Short mmCIF file of C-alpha atoms in Angstrom, two decimals:
data_model
loop_
_atom_site.label_atom_id
_atom_site.label_comp_id
_atom_site.label_asym_id
_atom_site.label_seq_id
_atom_site.Cartn_x
_atom_site.Cartn_y
_atom_site.Cartn_z
CA MET Q 1 0.00 0.00 0.00
CA ALA Q 2 2.98 2.34 0.53
CA GLU Q 3 3.50 2.17 -3.25
CA ALA Q 4 -0.04 3.43 -3.84
CA VAL Q 5 0.55 6.44 -1.60
CA GLU Q 6 3.75 7.28 -3.49
CA LYS Q 7 2.04 7.05 -6.89
CA THR Q 8 -0.73 9.41 -5.78
CA ALA Q 9 1.60 11.84 -4.02
CA ASP Q 10 1.48 14.23 -6.99
CA LEU Q 11 -2.33 14.36 -6.86
CA SER Q 12 -4.14 16.67 -4.46
CA GLY Q 13 -6.80 15.31 -2.13
CA THR Q 14 -9.44 17.04 -4.24
CA GLN Q 15 -8.12 15.42 -7.42
CA SER Q 16 -8.15 11.98 -5.80
CA ALA Q 17 -11.74 12.58 -4.69
CA ALA Q 18 -12.60 13.70 -8.23
CA ILE Q 19 -11.22 10.43 -9.66
CA LEU Q 20 -13.31 8.39 -7.21
CA MET Q 21 -16.41 10.42 -8.12
CA MET Q 22 -15.89 9.80 -11.84
CA LEU Q 23 -15.68 6.06 -11.19
CA MET Q 24 -19.14 6.11 -9.60
CA THR Q 25 -22.51 6.04 -11.32
CA LYS Q 26 -24.12 9.42 -11.95
CA GLU Q 27 -26.68 8.72 -9.23
CA GLU Q 28 -24.03 7.85 -6.63
CA ALA Q 29 -21.94 10.90 -7.50
CA ALA Q 30 -25.01 13.17 -7.40
CA SER Q 31 -25.91 11.83 -3.95
CA ILE Q 32 -22.48 12.84 -2.63
CA LEU Q 33 -22.49 16.24 -4.34
CA SER Q 34 -25.85 17.08 -2.77
CA ARG Q 35 -24.21 16.91 0.66
CA LEU Q 36 -21.42 19.38 -0.17
CA ASP Q 37 -21.25 23.17 0.10
CA PRO Q 38 -21.29 25.22 -3.13
CA ASP Q 39 -17.56 26.02 -2.99
CA GLU Q 40 -16.76 22.33 -2.43
CA VAL Q 41 -18.89 21.36 -5.43
CA GLN Q 42 -17.06 23.93 -7.56
CA ARG Q 43 -13.59 22.77 -6.45
CA LEU Q 44 -14.51 19.14 -7.07
CA GLY Q 45 -15.98 19.95 -10.48
CA GLU Q 46 -12.85 21.84 -11.51
CA ALA Q 47 -10.69 18.94 -10.31
CA MET Q 48 -12.69 16.50 -12.48
CA PHE Q 49 -11.51 18.35 -15.58
CA THR Q 50 -7.87 18.24 -14.46
CA VAL Q 51 -7.91 14.43 -14.03
CA SER Q 52 -9.86 13.50 -17.14
CA ASP Q 53 -6.66 12.36 -18.86
CA ILE Q 54 -5.30 10.16 -16.07
CA SER Q 55 -3.64 6.79 -16.62
CA GLN Q 56 -5.04 3.42 -15.56
CA GLU Q 57 -2.07 2.95 -13.24
CA GLN Q 58 -2.86 6.20 -11.42
CA ILE Q 59 -6.52 5.22 -11.11
CA GLU Q 60 -5.53 1.93 -9.51
CA SER Q 61 -3.19 3.76 -7.16
CA VAL Q 62 -5.98 6.11 -6.06
CA LEU Q 63 -8.28 3.14 -5.45
CA ASP Q 64 -5.58 1.26 -3.48
CA ASN Q 65 -4.87 4.34 -1.40
CA PHE Q 66 -8.57 4.87 -0.69
CA THR Q 67 -9.03 1.22 0.24
CA SER Q 68 -6.09 1.27 2.66
CA ARG Q 69 -7.43 4.41 4.35
CA ALA Q 70 -10.96 3.01 4.53
CA ARG Q 71 -9.75 -0.19 6.18
CA ALA Q 72 -8.12 1.87 8.91
CA ARG Q 73 -11.49 3.37 9.86
CA THR Q 74 -14.46 1.81 11.63
CA THR Q 75 -17.42 0.86 9.44
CA LEU Q 76 -19.93 1.35 12.23
CA GLY Q 77 -21.30 4.60 10.81
CA PHE Q 78 -21.36 3.55 7.15
CA ASP Q 79 -24.93 3.48 5.80
CA ALA Q 80 -26.19 3.49 9.40
CA ASP Q 81 -29.83 4.22 8.56
CA SER Q 82 -30.04 1.22 6.19
CA GLN Q 83 -28.36 -1.02 8.78
CA ILE Q 84 -30.72 0.11 11.58
CA ARG Q 85 -33.76 -0.33 9.34
CA GLY Q 86 -32.68 -3.91 8.53
CA ILE Q 87 -32.30 -4.75 12.23
CA MET Q 88 -35.73 -3.29 13.03
CA GLU Q 89 -37.44 -5.20 10.19
CA LEU Q 90 -35.83 -8.46 11.28
CA ALA Q 91 -36.92 -7.91 14.88
CA LEU Q 92 -40.36 -6.33 14.38
CA GLY Q 93 -41.50 -7.05 10.84
CA ALA Q 94 -41.76 -4.57 8.00
CA ASP Q 95 -44.92 -2.68 9.09
CA ARG Q 96 -43.98 -2.19 12.75
CA ALA Q 97 -40.40 -1.37 11.79
CA GLU Q 98 -41.64 1.37 9.47
CA ASN Q 99 -43.65 2.95 12.30
CA VAL Q 100 -40.67 2.84 14.67
CA MET Q 101 -38.28 4.24 12.06
CA ALA Q 102 -40.65 7.12 11.37
CA ARG Q 103 -40.45 8.07 15.06
CA ILE Q 104 -36.72 7.62 15.66
CA THR Q 105 -35.05 8.72 12.39
CA PRO Q 106 -33.55 12.21 12.77
CA VAL Q 107 -34.91 14.76 10.31
CA ALA Q 108 -32.22 15.97 7.95
CA HIS Q 109 -32.78 19.72 7.97
CA THR Q 110 -31.68 22.04 5.24
CA THR Q 111 -31.56 25.47 6.87
CA VAL Q 112 -32.70 28.64 5.17
CA LEU Q 113 -29.16 29.99 5.47
CA ASP Q 114 -27.82 26.88 3.69
CA THR Q 115 -30.34 27.48 0.91
CA LEU Q 116 -29.23 31.11 0.53
CA LYS Q 117 -25.70 29.93 -0.35
CA TRP Q 118 -27.08 28.47 -3.58
CA MET Q 119 -29.01 31.58 -4.61
CA ASP Q 120 -27.76 34.40 -6.81
CA ALA Q 121 -27.22 37.84 -5.31
CA ARG Q 122 -30.26 39.39 -7.02
CA THR Q 123 -32.60 36.78 -5.51
CA ILE Q 124 -31.15 37.24 -2.01
CA ALA Q 125 -31.46 41.02 -2.34
CA THR Q 126 -35.12 40.62 -3.29
CA LEU Q 127 -35.72 38.44 -0.22
CA ILE Q 128 -34.30 40.94 2.28
CA GLU Q 129 -34.92 44.35 0.68
CA ASN Q 130 -38.09 44.92 2.74
CA GLU Q 131 -36.79 43.36 5.95
CA HIS Q 132 -35.42 45.29 8.94
CA PRO Q 133 -31.76 46.35 8.41
CA GLN Q 134 -30.74 44.11 11.32
CA ILE Q 135 -32.12 41.08 9.45
CA ALA Q 136 -30.32 42.14 6.28
CA ALA Q 137 -27.10 42.59 8.26
CA LEU Q 138 -27.32 39.11 9.77
CA VAL Q 139 -28.02 37.52 6.38
CA LEU Q 140 -25.05 39.29 4.76
CA ALA Q 141 -22.79 38.32 7.67
CA CYS Q 142 -23.65 34.67 6.98
CA LEU Q 143 -22.70 34.90 3.28
CA ASP Q 144 -19.36 34.80 1.52
CA PRO Q 145 -18.02 38.41 1.47
CA VAL Q 146 -17.97 38.51 -2.35
CA VAL Q 147 -21.64 37.49 -2.55
CA ALA Q 148 -22.53 39.76 0.39
CA ALA Q 149 -20.97 42.75 -1.39
CA ASP Q 150 -22.96 41.98 -4.54
CA VAL Q 151 -26.19 41.73 -2.52
CA LEU Q 152 -25.42 44.97 -0.65
CA GLU Q 153 -24.90 46.90 -3.89
CA GLN Q 154 -28.35 45.84 -5.08
CA LEU Q 155 -30.04 47.25 -1.99
CA ASP Q 156 -31.09 50.88 -1.62
CA ASP Q 157 -28.10 53.25 -1.26
CA GLY Q 158 -29.66 54.77 1.83
CA LEU Q 159 -29.79 51.39 3.59
CA GLN Q 160 -26.20 50.37 2.86
CA PRO Q 161 -24.41 52.41 5.59
CA ASP Q 162 -26.88 51.25 8.25
CA ILE Q 163 -26.42 47.61 7.22
CA ILE Q 164 -22.61 47.87 7.25
CA TYR Q 165 -22.80 49.59 10.65
CA ARG Q 166 -24.92 46.73 11.99
CA ILE Q 167 -22.61 44.07 10.53
CA ALA Q 168 -19.60 45.75 12.14
CA THR Q 169 -21.33 45.79 15.54
CA LEU Q 170 -22.56 42.19 15.36
CA ASP Q 171 -20.87 39.71 17.67
CA THR Q 172 -21.90 36.24 18.78
CA VAL Q 173 -25.38 35.48 17.47
CA SER Q 174 -27.55 33.34 19.72
CA VAL Q 175 -29.34 30.18 18.62
CA GLU Q 176 -32.64 31.98 19.27
CA ALA Q 177 -31.69 34.83 16.93
CA LEU Q 178 -30.74 32.40 14.15
CA GLU Q 179 -34.00 30.51 14.61
CA GLU Q 180 -35.97 33.76 14.44
CA LEU Q 181 -34.12 34.67 11.24
CA GLU Q 182 -35.00 31.26 9.79
CA ARG Q 183 -38.68 31.78 10.61
CA LEU Q 184 -38.74 35.25 9.05
CA LEU Q 185 -37.14 34.12 5.81
CA LEU Q 186 -38.67 30.67 5.48
CA GLY Q 187 -41.87 31.76 3.77
CA GLN Q 188 -40.03 33.94 1.25
CA VAL Q 189 -37.33 31.35 0.50
CA SER Q 190 -39.95 28.68 -0.19
CA ARG Q 191 -41.14 30.74 -3.16
CA VAL Q 192 -37.77 30.42 -4.90
CA GLY Q 193 -36.50 27.07 -3.63
CA ALA Q 194 -37.87 24.36 -1.32
CA THR Q 195 -36.28 23.77 2.06
CA ASN Q 196 -37.21 21.72 5.08
CA GLY Q 197 -36.46 24.68 7.32
CA GLY Q 198 -35.32 24.54 10.86
CA SER Q 199 -31.96 25.50 12.25
CA ASN Q 200 -29.43 22.87 13.18
CA ALA Q 201 -26.64 25.30 14.02
CA GLY Q 202 -25.64 26.58 17.41
CA GLY Q 203 -24.79 30.17 18.20
CA ALA Q 204 -21.89 31.48 16.17
CA HIS Q 205 -19.63 34.49 15.80
CA ARG Q 206 -20.92 36.64 12.97
CA GLY Q 207 -19.98 40.09 11.78
CA GLY Q 208 -17.52 42.52 13.33
CA ALA Q 209 -15.34 45.24 11.78
CA ALA Q 210 -13.25 42.68 9.85
CA GLU Q 211 -16.35 41.10 8.27
CA ALA Q 212 -17.74 44.52 7.36
CA ALA Q 213 -14.37 45.48 5.83
CA GLN Q 214 -14.27 42.36 3.65
CA ILE Q 215 -17.74 43.13 2.29
CA VAL Q 216 -16.93 46.80 1.56
CA ASN Q 217 -13.61 45.81 -0.04
CA ASN Q 218 -15.49 43.55 -2.48
CA MET Q 219 -17.90 46.24 -3.67
CA SER Q 220 -17.38 47.27 -7.29
CA ASP Q 221 -17.86 50.95 -6.43
CA GLY Q 222 -19.45 53.22 -3.85
CA GLU Q 223 -17.21 52.24 -0.93
CA GLN Q 224 -16.01 55.84 -0.44
CA ARG Q 225 -19.58 57.16 -0.22
CA LEU Q 226 -20.58 54.33 2.08
CA MET Q 227 -17.66 54.77 4.50
CA LYS Q 228 -18.25 58.51 4.75
CA ALA Q 229 -21.85 57.79 5.75
CA VAL Q 230 -20.74 55.21 8.34
CA SER Q 231 -18.23 57.74 9.71
CA LYS Q 232 -21.07 60.19 10.33
CA MET Q 233 -22.88 57.48 12.31
CA ASP Q 234 -19.84 56.38 14.35
CA LYS Q 235 -16.39 57.79 13.58
CA SER Q 236 -14.45 55.31 15.71
CA LEU Q 237 -16.29 52.34 14.20
CA ALA Q 238 -15.65 53.66 10.69
CA ARG Q 239 -11.95 53.92 11.53
CA ALA Q 240 -11.96 50.35 12.86
CA ILE Q 241 -13.48 49.15 9.58
CA GLU Q 242 -10.96 51.19 7.58
CA ASP Q 243 -8.12 49.68 9.63
CA GLU Q 244 -9.30 46.24 8.52
CA MET Q 245 -9.85 47.36 4.93
CA PHE Q 246 -6.39 48.77 4.44
CA VAL Q 247 -3.45 47.20 6.27
CA PHE Q 248 0.26 47.99 6.07
CA ASP Q 249 1.09 45.26 3.54
CA ASP Q 250 -1.53 46.74 1.18
CA LEU Q 251 0.90 49.61 0.58
CA ASN Q 252 2.59 47.22 -1.82
CA ASP Q 253 -0.39 47.79 -4.15
CA LEU Q 254 0.58 51.44 -4.60
CA ASP Q 255 2.47 52.33 -7.75
CA ASP Q 256 5.96 53.82 -7.44
CA ARG Q 257 4.75 57.39 -7.79
CA ASN Q 258 2.16 57.10 -5.02
CA LEU Q 259 4.56 55.14 -2.82
CA GLY Q 260 7.26 57.78 -3.31
CA THR Q 261 4.83 60.57 -2.40
CA LEU Q 262 3.88 58.71 0.78
CA LEU Q 263 7.49 58.05 1.79
CA ARG Q 264 8.39 61.73 1.48
CA ALA Q 265 5.63 62.53 3.99
CA ILE Q 266 6.83 60.06 6.63
CA ASP Q 267 9.38 60.91 9.31
CA ASN Q 268 12.40 58.59 9.13
CA ASP Q 269 12.09 57.59 12.79
CA ILE Q 270 8.56 56.29 12.17
CA LEU Q 271 9.53 54.58 8.91
CA VAL Q 272 12.47 52.71 10.48
CA VAL Q 273 10.19 51.14 13.10
CA ALA Q 274 7.35 50.45 10.64
CA LEU Q 275 9.64 48.63 8.22
CA LYS Q 276 10.81 46.28 10.96
CA GLY Q 277 7.56 44.30 10.61
CA ALA Q 278 7.06 44.71 6.85
CA GLN Q 279 7.04 41.89 4.32
CA GLU Q 280 10.37 41.65 2.50
CA GLU Q 281 8.80 42.53 -0.86
CA LEU Q 282 7.23 45.73 0.49
CA LYS Q 283 10.42 46.67 2.34
CA THR Q 284 12.45 46.26 -0.87
CA ARG Q 285 9.96 48.35 -2.87
CA MET Q 286 9.93 51.15 -0.31
CA LEU Q 287 13.70 51.33 -0.13
CA GLY Q 288 13.81 51.18 -3.93
CA CYS Q 289 11.66 54.32 -4.13
CA MET Q 290 14.31 56.27 -2.16
CA SER Q 291 17.67 57.55 -3.18
CA LYS Q 292 20.52 55.09 -2.61
CA ARG Q 293 21.87 57.27 0.18
CA ALA Q 294 18.50 57.56 1.98
CA ALA Q 295 17.83 53.81 1.67
CA GLU Q 296 21.26 52.96 3.14
CA ALA Q 297 20.64 55.34 6.04
CA ILE Q 298 17.28 53.65 6.81
CA GLU Q 299 18.83 50.17 6.62
CA ASP Q 300 21.73 51.18 8.90
CA GLU Q 301 19.36 52.60 11.49
CA MET Q 302 17.18 49.46 11.36
CA SER Q 303 20.25 47.32 12.05
CA GLU Q 304 21.40 49.55 14.91
CA ARG Q 305 18.03 49.46 16.67
CA GLY Q 306 17.97 45.66 16.87
CA PRO Q 307 14.81 43.75 17.95
CA MET Q 308 11.70 45.81 18.70
CA ARG Q 309 8.45 45.11 20.47
CA VAL Q 310 5.60 44.10 18.19
CA SER Q 311 3.38 46.78 19.74
CA GLU Q 312 5.92 49.47 18.75
CA VAL Q 313 6.04 48.25 15.16
CA GLN Q 314 2.25 48.07 14.91
CA GLU Q 315 1.88 51.60 16.26
CA ALA Q 316 4.40 52.94 13.74
CA GLN Q 317 2.60 51.15 10.91
CA LYS Q 318 -0.71 52.69 12.03
CA GLN Q 319 0.92 56.12 11.87
CA VAL Q 320 2.07 55.42 8.32
CA LEU Q 321 -1.44 54.32 7.35
CA ASN Q 322 -2.94 57.45 8.93
CA ILE Q 323 -0.58 59.59 6.84
CA ALA Q 324 -1.56 57.59 3.75
CA ARG Q 325 -5.26 58.20 4.44
CA LYS Q 326 -4.72 61.94 4.90
CA LEU Q 327 -2.80 62.12 1.63
CA ALA Q 328 -5.62 60.19 -0.06
CA GLU Q 329 -8.22 62.57 1.39
CA GLY Q 330 -6.26 65.49 -0.05
CA GLY Q 331 -5.99 63.81 -3.43
CA SER Q 332 -2.20 63.48 -3.29
CA ILE Q 333 -2.24 59.68 -3.62
CA MET Q 334 -4.71 56.95 -4.51
CA LEU Q 335 -5.13 53.93 -2.25
CA GLY Q 336 -6.38 50.46 -3.20
CA GLY Q 337 -6.37 48.52 -6.44
CA LYS Q 338 -9.73 49.63 -7.87
CA GLY Q 339 -8.86 53.24 -8.69
CA ASP Q 340 -10.65 54.61 -5.62
CA ASP Q 341 -9.53 55.25 -2.07
CA TYR Q 342 -11.25 53.96 1.04
CA VAL Q 343 -11.83 57.19 2.96
#
């Protein structure tokens, strides 16, 4: 079996799973796919195309590897419902067994939130556009940030800042709150796709400044307008979101002209400390935007200072980011990769 592992070493786990799926009947493969999340289905589907030209020897290796792994696991849980049903029928007879199974078999719930993952952004926006902003915020916090941003952009411009504010101030959501959300959306979701309803998830951490920042970062436009509106509602919260939206390493996205303008506005003492915690690529780019003499002076001072506390470095980097934001507000530089700044 060690040979099988070696032969499949150049295949990813997803590719091995894709090979196994393609060896199944369509019905068997469909049954497995129905239990996966949308992103898992997509990754598996993509992997199927990459292994369509695989050799017979590799197929046998994948099968051998799977068999060896399967033997190492207990089979107690495999096809448990079928096994239990067979025991009940043998003990009670078919009719009585059916009655007992109806009472004891757990209901496999598909939650409303699970169903939303399969919907397009326009449909989700339609479902929540007339709901309270807190409901909309909770729904968006449960979605992938890219999808959430798409949904947000399709809602009324006036609602967007309030929803982002509520996402940023969300914390742990109770089971009761999730169940209430399920009840509110269940009737509407059933119009576009059937679901058994019911929540099988416990309380979970949703939202926060980082989640709000990811959603705003994925908007195609309008983030500047939105963040200004959030700032009017709560300036410190808006700054917390901005801190998550634009971090020190993002300075590497600036072109040389903008980076040079920023560097000229930063005191050398601050820059020396900030660069101590920078990624090597960013550090090289920043030094490359300076004169040879200035870059050597910065490097010498960094060496002389030796190790520094992480808190010192983080504070210096925040000061650099604050300067960058002020320059962006004044139109001296542009931040971000979409041709628009964040503030």
